Amino acid sequence: MNAASHPVDRVLPRRQMLTLGLQHMLVAYIGAIAVPLIVASALKMSPADTTVLISTALFCSGISTILQTVGVWKLGVRLPILQGVAFSSVGPVIAIGLTPGVGFAGVCGAVIGAGIITTFAAPLVGRLRRLFPPVVTGCIVTVIGLQLFPVAYQWAGGGDAAKLQFGELSFLAVALVVAVVILAVNRFANAFLRNLSVLIGLVAGSLLAISLGMGNFTNVAAAPWFTVPYPFHFGTPVFAIVPVLTMVVVMIVQMVESMGLFVAIGDIVEKQVSEEDVVRGLRANGVASAIAGTFAAFPFIAFMENVGLVILTGVRSRWIVAVSGVLMCVVALVPKIGAIVASTPSAALGGAGIAMFGVVVAAGVQTLAKVDFEGNRYNVLIVGFTIATALIPVMAPKVFAHMPDWTQPFLHSGVVLACLVSVLLNALLNGVPAADPVESHVHADAAHASPMARECD
């Protein structure tokens, strides 16, 4: 299948592009605003500055998404990847922002400096593409889904705001209704509605939640109608050596994670991801982060939640995700709309999350099904050790509590651990290929493709 006819490059009718793009944006929105909210709270920012931080994060997420999906010159991996603020940057950003004499201007300078450095380092890191055969990418995709389950369960129980009411039957009922609606739409509806199953489920669950008194729209009334993100809102960036180097370390970790995600998502959408593709994607992350620093935003990485949506709908067009990037920019300019989206009941998100994250795990298992376990017993060890290690941050996060501070960014991300452990074990046990594999690790036989993907393509 040539590039021009590949489902990833397919342009759908406008109505489908808009509705499917909206679906992606809704799924990503809560995660997109979480980091700026956490940072603003930790740095004790005013409500006005908090609004600015949220708007700039959304705006730059949209720009970064467009850059990755559409691609410009030697930038962008050109896959259906929605970009969002990386959670791994929260700790360092807060630490830099609280440093006397540095402040938030130092955060902006660190993000800009690290973005520039990682942009030029992309070709060096991209050479590691050969270290990601199916046994590695299968582990990564499986771990992506498994580590997202606690998030879905937290949402289904009512979210952080539920507190003492967490886990009440009303919350679980809403989550169950969303999951059932998604299943019913996929079973009985036509192809177009099946592609919108998550959006339909969220709407149904939200209406039920509101009828049960779960709706909270106080932030909608307080949100302004319009705001315009502009560079250097918090003053001229401060470029200090230690903060910049700290952020470089964080972004190196994110580069390792991103590289694994690029290759894994390429497997999921059945499109070859070459070393040059990886370099373009990493370079785009660096450029987007440098731009984000000028707008008081943070480093970006692929949102794993949207990977599940791609699998569940079977629609692999990168242009749909590009539309979601445009919608992110629009919502950033109109905070009132963003506040409405943010009012989506957590329980409804939980039902959708269980469906989406479950199919991510299934996609990982599907990739691992191509791996030779009978003729190569080393692959069993690679998968077993990788998944067992990668789930430590999720199931027992205090295990690494006494490790040195510089190791924490590597040890508190299940995806990073999955990348490091699987790559290392595969290199030690199976050896390293002499060159970047030309063949795609995609399902050459249509029998291996998911029924939804074949139907929608």
Tab-separated table of C-alpha atoms in Angstrom:
chain	number	residue	atom	x	y	z
A	1	MET	CA	0.000	0.000	0.000
A	2	ASN	CA	1.592	3.258	-1.046
A	3	ALA	CA	1.640	6.384	1.067
A	4	ALA	CA	-1.005	8.164	-1.002
A	5	SER	CA	-3.624	5.453	-0.431
A	6	HIS	CA	-2.769	4.534	3.140
A	7	PRO	CA	-5.609	5.030	5.658
A	8	VAL	CA	-3.318	7.256	7.731
A	9	ASP	CA	-3.196	9.755	4.848
A	10	ARG	CA	-6.882	9.506	4.003
A	11	VAL	CA	-8.923	12.743	3.984
A	12	LEU	CA	-12.534	12.132	5.002
A	13	PRO	CA	-15.620	14.288	4.258
A	14	ARG	CA	-15.780	17.524	6.250
A	15	ARG	CA	-18.588	16.452	8.568
A	16	GLN	CA	-16.774	13.277	9.548
A	17	MET	CA	-13.496	15.129	9.992
A	18	LEU	CA	-15.132	17.649	12.315
A	19	THR	CA	-17.098	15.186	14.441
A	20	LEU	CA	-14.247	12.692	14.746
A	21	GLY	CA	-11.814	15.515	15.497
A	22	LEU	CA	-14.184	16.774	18.202
A	23	GLN	CA	-14.249	13.293	19.704
A	24	HIS	CA	-10.445	13.234	19.940
A	25	MET	CA	-10.379	16.712	21.460
A	26	LEU	CA	-12.938	15.796	24.132
A	27	VAL	CA	-10.969	12.714	25.141
A	28	ALA	CA	-7.723	14.685	25.447
A	29	TYR	CA	-9.048	17.873	27.036
A	30	ILE	CA	-9.031	16.851	30.702
A	31	GLY	CA	-5.447	15.602	30.452
A	32	ALA	CA	-4.418	18.728	28.559
A	33	ILE	CA	-5.500	21.079	31.347
A	34	ALA	CA	-4.392	18.879	34.264
A	35	VAL	CA	-0.714	19.875	34.215
A	36	PRO	CA	-1.249	23.664	34.054
A	37	LEU	CA	-3.803	23.375	36.883
A	38	ILE	CA	-1.347	21.426	39.051
A	39	VAL	CA	1.507	23.835	38.318
A	40	ALA	CA	-0.627	26.935	38.896
A	41	SER	CA	-1.805	25.567	42.238
A	42	ALA	CA	1.721	24.653	43.376
A	43	LEU	CA	3.106	28.063	42.395
A	44	LYS	CA	0.109	29.859	43.957
A	45	MET	CA	-0.793	31.715	40.778
A	46	SER	CA	-3.731	34.101	40.612
A	47	PRO	CA	-6.959	32.992	38.871
A	48	ALA	CA	-6.093	35.276	35.942
A	49	ASP	CA	-2.624	33.743	35.527
A	50	THR	CA	-4.100	30.254	35.892
A	51	THR	CA	-6.486	30.990	33.028
A	52	VAL	CA	-3.541	32.169	30.925
A	53	LEU	CA	-1.588	29.008	31.733
A	54	ILE	CA	-4.500	26.766	30.717
A	55	SER	CA	-5.126	28.704	27.496
A	56	THR	CA	-1.481	28.643	26.452
A	57	ALA	CA	-1.200	24.909	27.212
A	58	LEU	CA	-4.241	24.183	25.033
A	59	PHE	CA	-3.116	26.521	22.270
A	60	CYS	CA	0.387	25.063	22.130
A	61	SER	CA	-1.008	21.501	22.349
A	62	GLY	CA	-2.998	22.282	19.227
A	63	ILE	CA	0.035	23.726	17.439
A	64	SER	CA	2.160	20.722	18.442
A	65	THR	CA	-0.542	18.300	17.264
A	66	ILE	CA	-0.819	20.012	13.881
A	67	LEU	CA	2.971	19.978	13.558
A	68	GLN	CA	3.162	16.229	14.263
A	69	THR	CA	0.203	15.133	12.152
A	70	VAL	CA	0.471	17.410	9.110
A	71	GLY	CA	4.247	17.814	9.122
A	72	VAL	CA	6.272	20.770	7.929
A	73	TRP	CA	9.570	20.261	6.085
A	74	LYS	CA	11.620	17.906	8.308
A	75	LEU	CA	9.238	18.180	11.244
A	76	GLY	CA	6.447	15.804	12.232
A	77	VAL	CA	6.060	12.026	12.289
A	78	ARG	CA	2.817	12.307	10.240
A	79	LEU	CA	0.809	9.820	12.295
A	80	PRO	CA	-2.540	10.244	14.111
A	81	ILE	CA	-0.904	11.509	17.289
A	82	LEU	CA	-2.511	14.089	19.560
A	83	GLN	CA	0.064	15.987	21.586
A	84	GLY	CA	-0.379	17.111	25.174
A	85	VAL	CA	1.676	18.429	28.068
A	86	ALA	CA	3.904	15.695	29.502
A	87	PHE	CA	3.129	14.799	33.121
A	88	SER	CA	6.790	13.944	33.685
A	89	SER	CA	7.587	17.651	33.485
A	90	VAL	CA	5.364	18.617	36.444
A	91	GLY	CA	7.913	18.005	39.219
A	92	PRO	CA	10.845	19.803	37.559
A	93	VAL	CA	8.619	22.717	36.460
A	94	ILE	CA	7.354	23.257	40.006
A	95	ALA	CA	10.867	22.922	41.464
A	96	ILE	CA	12.274	25.481	39.021
A	97	GLY	CA	9.321	27.820	39.533
A	98	LEU	CA	9.830	27.792	43.321
A	99	THR	CA	13.578	28.472	43.056
A	100	PRO	CA	14.376	31.957	44.461
A	101	GLY	CA	15.643	34.332	41.796
A	102	VAL	CA	14.423	32.092	38.993
A	103	GLY	CA	10.644	31.810	39.216
A	104	PHE	CA	8.319	31.067	36.340
A	105	ALA	CA	10.450	33.091	33.936
A	106	GLY	CA	13.129	30.480	34.627
A	107	VAL	CA	10.653	27.728	33.751
A	108	CYS	CA	10.016	29.374	30.383
A	109	GLY	CA	13.745	29.741	29.741
A	110	ALA	CA	14.398	26.112	30.694
A	111	VAL	CA	11.673	24.827	28.357
A	112	ILE	CA	12.919	26.992	25.479
A	113	GLY	CA	16.550	25.984	26.015
A	114	ALA	CA	15.777	22.286	26.395
A	115	GLY	CA	13.521	22.384	23.340
A	116	ILE	CA	16.293	23.844	21.197
A	117	ILE	CA	18.876	21.345	22.475
A	118	THR	CA	16.643	18.310	21.929
A	119	THR	CA	15.728	19.539	18.446
A	120	PHE	CA	19.362	19.274	17.396
A	121	ALA	CA	19.816	15.994	19.313
A	122	ALA	CA	16.916	14.303	17.482
A	123	PRO	CA	19.049	12.686	14.719
A	124	LEU	CA	21.308	11.072	17.322
A	125	VAL	CA	18.414	9.596	19.290
A	126	GLY	CA	16.582	8.595	16.102
A	127	ARG	CA	19.347	6.138	15.240
A	128	LEU	CA	18.009	3.898	18.007
A	129	ARG	CA	14.955	3.047	15.865
A	130	ARG	CA	16.464	-0.358	15.036
A	131	LEU	CA	16.103	-1.349	18.688
A	132	PHE	CA	12.292	-1.530	18.453
A	133	PRO	CA	11.175	-4.851	16.863
A	134	PRO	CA	7.639	-6.223	17.523
A	135	VAL	CA	8.598	-7.850	20.827
A	136	VAL	CA	9.557	-4.384	22.108
A	137	THR	CA	6.684	-2.400	20.604
A	138	GLY	CA	4.182	-5.039	21.708
A	139	CYS	CA	5.388	-4.677	25.292
A	140	ILE	CA	5.178	-0.892	25.066
A	141	VAL	CA	1.619	-0.844	23.714
A	142	THR	CA	0.469	-3.381	26.302
A	143	VAL	CA	1.990	-1.339	29.126
A	144	ILE	CA	0.429	1.862	27.756
A	145	GLY	CA	-3.009	0.316	28.160
A	146	LEU	CA	-2.339	-1.340	31.510
A	147	GLN	CA	-0.955	1.792	33.150
A	148	LEU	CA	-3.999	3.795	32.032
A	149	PHE	CA	-6.506	1.490	33.752
A	150	PRO	CA	-6.122	3.150	37.196
A	151	VAL	CA	-6.991	6.485	35.568
A	152	ALA	CA	-10.171	5.011	34.086
A	153	TYR	CA	-11.103	3.380	37.402
A	154	GLN	CA	-10.555	6.665	39.255
A	155	TRP	CA	-12.831	8.442	36.793
A	156	ALA	CA	-15.478	5.714	37.003
A	157	GLY	CA	-15.567	6.022	40.791
A	158	GLY	CA	-16.329	9.723	40.559
A	159	GLY	CA	-12.871	11.261	40.185
A	160	ASP	CA	-10.859	13.212	42.738
A	161	ALA	CA	-13.762	15.593	43.388
A	162	ALA	CA	-15.967	12.762	44.677
A	163	LYS	CA	-13.918	12.388	47.895
A	164	LEU	CA	-16.106	10.615	50.484
A	165	GLN	CA	-18.670	9.700	47.840
A	166	PHE	CA	-16.089	7.920	45.698
A	167	GLY	CA	-17.384	4.638	44.335
A	168	GLU	CA	-21.072	5.323	44.961
A	169	LEU	CA	-23.495	3.361	42.795
A	170	SER	CA	-24.586	6.486	40.922
A	171	PHE	CA	-21.042	7.054	39.635
A	172	LEU	CA	-20.601	3.418	38.678
A	173	ALA	CA	-24.005	3.420	36.966
A	174	VAL	CA	-23.002	6.358	34.767
A	175	ALA	CA	-19.718	4.658	33.830
A	176	LEU	CA	-21.582	1.431	33.054
A	177	VAL	CA	-24.111	3.237	30.857
A	178	VAL	CA	-21.310	4.861	28.841
A	179	ALA	CA	-19.574	1.506	28.352
A	180	VAL	CA	-22.843	-0.206	27.355
A	181	VAL	CA	-23.715	2.572	24.890
A	182	ILE	CA	-20.264	2.282	23.287
A	183	LEU	CA	-20.716	-1.477	22.926
A	184	ALA	CA	-24.271	-1.125	21.606
A	185	VAL	CA	-23.303	1.493	19.027
A	186	ASN	CA	-20.431	-0.682	17.801
A	187	ARG	CA	-22.758	-3.680	17.565
A	188	PHE	CA	-25.909	-2.218	16.049
A	189	ALA	CA	-25.226	1.214	14.481
A	190	ASN	CA	-24.011	2.058	10.980
A	191	ALA	CA	-20.337	2.626	10.167
A	192	PHE	CA	-20.433	6.404	10.633
A	193	LEU	CA	-22.026	6.207	14.095
A	194	ARG	CA	-19.672	3.402	15.109
A	195	ASN	CA	-16.794	5.788	14.520
A	196	LEU	CA	-18.458	8.193	16.972
A	197	SER	CA	-19.264	5.557	19.598
A	198	VAL	CA	-17.139	7.189	22.308
A	199	LEU	CA	-18.639	10.634	21.698
A	200	ILE	CA	-22.172	9.187	21.753
A	201	GLY	CA	-21.387	7.294	24.954
A	202	LEU	CA	-19.984	10.418	26.611
A	203	VAL	CA	-23.059	12.458	25.680
A	204	ALA	CA	-25.429	9.766	26.982
A	205	GLY	CA	-23.457	9.363	30.198
A	206	SER	CA	-23.189	13.111	30.738
A	207	LEU	CA	-26.943	13.589	30.336
A	208	LEU	CA	-27.578	10.802	32.843
A	209	ALA	CA	-25.038	12.257	35.275
A	210	ILE	CA	-26.585	15.727	35.035
A	211	SER	CA	-30.057	14.274	35.650
A	212	LEU	CA	-28.654	12.634	38.798
A	213	GLY	CA	-27.292	15.958	40.031
A	214	MET	CA	-23.632	15.361	39.162
A	215	GLY	CA	-23.276	18.372	36.870
A	216	ASN	CA	-21.062	21.197	38.108
A	217	PHE	CA	-21.067	24.263	35.882
A	218	THR	CA	-19.758	26.886	38.311
A	219	ASN	CA	-16.534	27.244	36.330
A	220	VAL	CA	-18.486	27.888	33.131
A	221	ALA	CA	-20.028	31.075	34.500
A	222	ALA	CA	-16.664	32.310	35.769
A	223	ALA	CA	-14.726	31.571	32.565
A	224	PRO	CA	-14.123	34.519	30.201
A	225	TRP	CA	-15.480	34.403	26.663
A	226	PHE	CA	-12.267	35.279	24.867
A	227	THR	CA	-8.560	35.319	25.575
A	228	VAL	CA	-5.561	35.633	23.288
A	229	PRO	CA	-2.373	33.754	24.262
A	230	TYR	CA	0.700	35.829	23.590
A	231	PRO	CA	4.447	35.289	24.128
A	232	PHE	CA	6.282	36.244	27.301
A	233	HIS	CA	3.206	36.829	29.460
A	234	PHE	CA	5.314	36.183	32.559
A	235	GLY	CA	8.181	38.384	31.433
A	236	THR	CA	11.448	37.813	29.616
A	237	PRO	CA	12.596	34.171	29.964
A	238	VAL	CA	15.479	33.530	32.338
A	239	PHE	CA	18.110	31.116	31.013
A	240	ALA	CA	19.876	29.548	33.995
A	241	ILE	CA	22.242	26.610	33.505
A	242	VAL	CA	20.854	24.224	36.125
A	243	PRO	CA	17.148	24.649	35.208
A	244	VAL	CA	17.936	24.245	31.497
A	245	LEU	CA	19.995	21.088	32.108
A	246	THR	CA	17.268	19.745	34.403
A	247	MET	CA	14.688	20.196	31.670
A	248	VAL	CA	17.046	18.625	29.111
A	249	VAL	CA	17.177	15.466	31.254
A	250	VAL	CA	13.373	15.438	31.439
A	251	MET	CA	13.086	15.830	27.680
A	252	ILE	CA	15.650	13.090	27.018
A	253	VAL	CA	13.403	10.750	28.997
A	254	GLN	CA	10.455	11.982	26.941
A	255	MET	CA	12.413	11.381	23.728
A	256	VAL	CA	12.925	7.743	24.698
A	257	GLU	CA	9.230	7.426	25.506
A	258	SER	CA	8.190	9.241	22.322
A	259	MET	CA	10.372	7.042	20.150
A	260	GLY	CA	8.711	3.941	21.549
A	261	LEU	CA	5.280	5.515	21.071
A	262	PHE	CA	5.976	6.506	17.454
A	263	VAL	CA	7.013	2.983	16.499
A	264	ALA	CA	4.202	1.404	18.509
A	265	ILE	CA	1.543	3.665	16.997
A	266	GLY	CA	2.978	2.925	13.560
A	267	ASP	CA	2.384	-0.765	14.263
A	268	ILE	CA	-1.166	-0.059	15.429
A	269	VAL	CA	-2.115	1.898	12.293
A	270	GLU	CA	-0.117	-0.492	10.103
A	271	LYS	CA	2.269	2.071	8.695
A	272	GLN	CA	6.035	1.721	8.556
A	273	VAL	CA	7.886	4.104	10.859
A	274	SER	CA	11.464	4.557	9.687
A	275	GLU	CA	14.430	6.104	11.448
A	276	GLU	CA	13.824	9.337	9.526
A	277	ASP	CA	10.181	9.362	10.660
A	278	VAL	CA	11.302	9.046	14.266
A	279	VAL	CA	13.809	11.873	13.820
A	280	ARG	CA	11.134	14.133	12.335
A	281	GLY	CA	8.810	13.347	15.230
A	282	LEU	CA	11.441	13.998	17.886
A	283	ARG	CA	12.514	17.173	16.127
A	284	ALA	CA	8.899	18.373	16.073
A	285	ASN	CA	8.637	17.729	19.815
A	286	GLY	CA	11.709	19.867	20.394
A	287	VAL	CA	10.488	22.726	18.209
A	288	ALA	CA	6.997	22.596	19.741
A	289	SER	CA	8.487	22.688	23.237
A	290	ALA	CA	10.671	25.677	22.372
A	291	ILE	CA	7.614	27.495	21.021
A	292	ALA	CA	5.640	26.473	24.109
A	293	GLY	CA	8.271	28.014	26.355
A	294	THR	CA	7.735	31.402	24.752
A	295	PHE	CA	4.005	31.102	25.503
A	296	ALA	CA	4.531	29.901	29.106
A	297	ALA	CA	3.620	26.289	28.299
A	298	PHE	CA	5.540	23.044	28.847
A	299	PRO	CA	7.131	20.132	26.907
A	300	PHE	CA	4.779	17.954	24.850
A	301	ILE	CA	4.370	14.254	24.251
A	302	ALA	CA	1.821	11.993	22.545
A	303	PHE	CA	-1.393	11.521	24.530
A	304	MET	CA	-1.843	7.800	25.059
A	305	GLU	CA	-5.599	8.153	25.656
A	306	ASN	CA	-6.126	9.001	22.001
A	307	VAL	CA	-4.278	5.888	20.867
A	308	GLY	CA	-7.169	3.895	22.313
A	309	LEU	CA	-9.651	6.006	20.380
A	310	VAL	CA	-7.821	5.308	17.110
A	311	ILE	CA	-7.996	1.576	17.803
A	312	LEU	CA	-11.611	1.600	18.970
A	313	THR	CA	-12.953	3.541	15.990
A	314	GLY	CA	-10.624	1.945	13.446
A	315	VAL	CA	-10.253	5.351	11.753
A	316	ARG	CA	-6.545	5.981	11.312
A	317	SER	CA	-6.495	9.282	9.408
A	318	ARG	CA	-3.928	11.737	10.745
A	319	TRP	CA	-6.001	14.572	9.295
A	320	ILE	CA	-8.760	13.900	11.818
A	321	VAL	CA	-6.289	14.378	14.645
A	322	ALA	CA	-5.011	17.509	12.895
A	323	VAL	CA	-8.582	18.838	13.038
A	324	SER	CA	-8.622	18.101	16.763
A	325	GLY	CA	-5.458	20.200	17.030
A	326	VAL	CA	-7.258	23.095	15.347
A	327	LEU	CA	-10.179	22.648	17.757
A	328	MET	CA	-7.732	22.768	20.675
A	329	CYS	CA	-6.511	26.146	19.445
A	330	VAL	CA	-10.101	27.403	19.117
A	331	VAL	CA	-11.011	26.253	22.630
A	332	ALA	CA	-7.875	27.969	23.930
A	333	LEU	CA	-9.166	31.256	22.513
A	334	VAL	CA	-12.665	30.742	23.988
A	335	PRO	CA	-12.254	29.575	27.624
A	336	LYS	CA	-16.033	29.428	28.048
A	337	ILE	CA	-16.158	26.457	25.657
A	338	GLY	CA	-13.247	24.849	27.444
A	339	ALA	CA	-15.035	25.186	30.780
A	340	ILE	CA	-18.086	23.413	29.337
A	341	VAL	CA	-15.910	20.553	28.066
A	342	ALA	CA	-14.134	20.365	31.426
A	343	SER	CA	-17.534	19.930	33.103
A	344	THR	CA	-17.906	16.452	31.578
A	345	PRO	CA	-18.639	14.215	34.609
A	346	SER	CA	-15.670	12.077	35.589
A	347	ALA	CA	-17.829	8.961	35.790
A	348	ALA	CA	-18.743	9.325	32.111
A	349	LEU	CA	-15.062	9.609	31.221
A	350	GLY	CA	-14.449	6.461	33.254
A	351	GLY	CA	-16.797	4.373	31.137
A	352	ALA	CA	-15.172	5.638	27.959
A	353	GLY	CA	-11.692	5.157	29.405
A	354	ILE	CA	-12.286	1.515	30.276
A	355	ALA	CA	-13.334	0.852	26.680
A	356	MET	CA	-10.489	2.802	25.069
A	357	PHE	CA	-7.685	1.625	27.316
A	358	GLY	CA	-8.864	-1.968	27.090
A	359	VAL	CA	-8.497	-1.993	23.318
A	360	VAL	CA	-4.987	-0.549	23.689
A	361	VAL	CA	-4.024	-3.626	25.708
A	362	ALA	CA	-5.675	-5.793	23.060
A	363	ALA	CA	-3.598	-4.069	20.370
A	364	GLY	CA	-0.447	-4.801	22.349
A	365	VAL	CA	-1.404	-8.459	22.632
A	366	GLN	CA	-2.123	-8.491	18.892
A	367	THR	CA	1.387	-7.192	18.182
A	368	LEU	CA	2.926	-9.733	20.550
A	369	ALA	CA	1.025	-12.479	18.719
A	370	LYS	CA	3.436	-11.971	15.801
A	371	VAL	CA	6.427	-12.680	18.044
A	372	ASP	CA	8.049	-16.117	17.952
A	373	PHE	CA	7.671	-17.480	21.482
A	374	GLU	CA	7.970	-21.183	20.679
A	375	GLY	CA	11.218	-21.041	18.732
A	376	ASN	CA	12.781	-18.287	20.835
A	377	ARG	CA	12.358	-18.676	24.582
A	378	TYR	CA	14.180	-15.381	25.147
A	379	ASN	CA	11.107	-13.501	23.949
A	380	VAL	CA	9.084	-14.965	26.823
A	381	LEU	CA	11.618	-13.569	29.278
A	382	ILE	CA	11.663	-10.181	27.551
A	383	VAL	CA	7.886	-9.779	27.711
A	384	GLY	CA	7.581	-11.123	31.250
A	385	PHE	CA	10.339	-8.998	32.760
A	386	THR	CA	9.276	-5.883	30.853
A	387	ILE	CA	5.629	-5.914	31.903
A	388	ALA	CA	6.463	-6.865	35.497
A	389	THR	CA	8.952	-3.999	35.783
A	390	ALA	CA	6.889	-1.413	33.911
A	391	LEU	CA	3.902	-1.838	36.241
A	392	ILE	CA	5.908	-0.953	39.359
A	393	PRO	CA	5.143	2.809	39.147
A	394	VAL	CA	1.434	1.985	38.883
A	395	MET	CA	1.105	-0.819	41.424
A	396	ALA	CA	3.880	-0.040	43.924
A	397	PRO	CA	5.173	3.519	43.321
A	398	LYS	CA	7.021	3.671	46.661
A	399	VAL	CA	9.450	0.930	45.594
A	400	PHE	CA	11.732	3.565	44.054
A	401	ALA	CA	11.297	6.134	46.842
A	402	HIS	CA	14.936	5.934	47.950
A	403	MET	CA	16.519	5.987	44.515
A	404	PRO	CA	18.628	9.061	43.599
A	405	ASP	CA	16.686	12.115	42.459
A	406	TRP	CA	18.176	12.043	38.963
A	407	THR	CA	16.686	8.583	38.359
A	408	GLN	CA	13.118	9.549	39.258
A	409	PRO	CA	12.049	10.705	35.745
A	410	PHE	CA	13.107	7.293	34.413
A	411	LEU	CA	11.534	5.237	37.196
A	412	HIS	CA	8.134	6.884	37.579
A	413	SER	CA	6.885	6.263	34.043
A	414	GLY	CA	5.753	2.787	33.112
A	415	VAL	CA	6.224	3.514	29.412
A	416	VAL	CA	9.804	4.703	29.913
A	417	LEU	CA	10.581	1.595	31.955
A	418	ALA	CA	8.964	-0.585	29.294
A	419	CYS	CA	11.132	1.053	26.628
A	420	LEU	CA	14.352	0.745	28.602
A	421	VAL	CA	13.852	-2.807	29.901
A	422	SER	CA	12.516	-4.314	26.667
A	423	VAL	CA	15.170	-2.645	24.497
A	424	LEU	CA	17.978	-3.674	26.843
A	425	LEU	CA	16.824	-7.283	27.231
A	426	ASN	CA	16.143	-7.681	23.519
A	427	ALA	CA	19.607	-6.327	22.671
A	428	LEU	CA	21.267	-8.616	25.208
A	429	LEU	CA	19.301	-11.773	24.403
A	430	ASN	CA	18.398	-11.420	20.721
A	431	GLY	CA	21.118	-9.054	19.530
A	432	VAL	CA	20.922	-5.707	17.728
A	433	PRO	CA	20.037	-5.473	13.999
A	434	ALA	CA	22.873	-4.130	11.878
A	435	ALA	CA	20.653	-1.468	10.306
A	436	ASP	CA	17.276	0.198	10.630
A	437	PRO	CA	14.706	-2.405	9.529
A	438	VAL	CA	13.275	-1.468	6.154
A	439	GLU	CA	10.325	-3.768	6.554
A	440	SER	CA	7.367	-2.445	8.467
A	441	HIS	CA	6.265	-4.372	11.494
A	442	VAL	CA	2.689	-4.082	10.302
A	443	HIS	CA	0.149	-6.793	9.704
A	444	ALA	CA	0.756	-7.734	6.121
A	445	ASP	CA	-2.139	-10.166	6.136
A	446	ALA	CA	-5.573	-8.558	6.372
A	447	ALA	CA	-6.585	-11.352	8.709
A	448	HIS	CA	-4.429	-9.765	11.379
A	449	ALA	CA	-6.116	-6.371	11.120
A	450	SER	CA	-8.917	-5.567	13.544
A	451	PRO	CA	-12.425	-5.969	12.085
A	452	MET	CA	-13.196	-2.337	12.866
A	453	ALA	CA	-10.071	-1.120	11.092
A	454	ARG	CA	-10.802	-3.165	7.962
A	455	GLU	CA	-14.401	-2.030	7.950
A	456	CYS	CA	-13.637	1.670	8.320
A	457	ASP	CA	-10.801	1.729	5.820
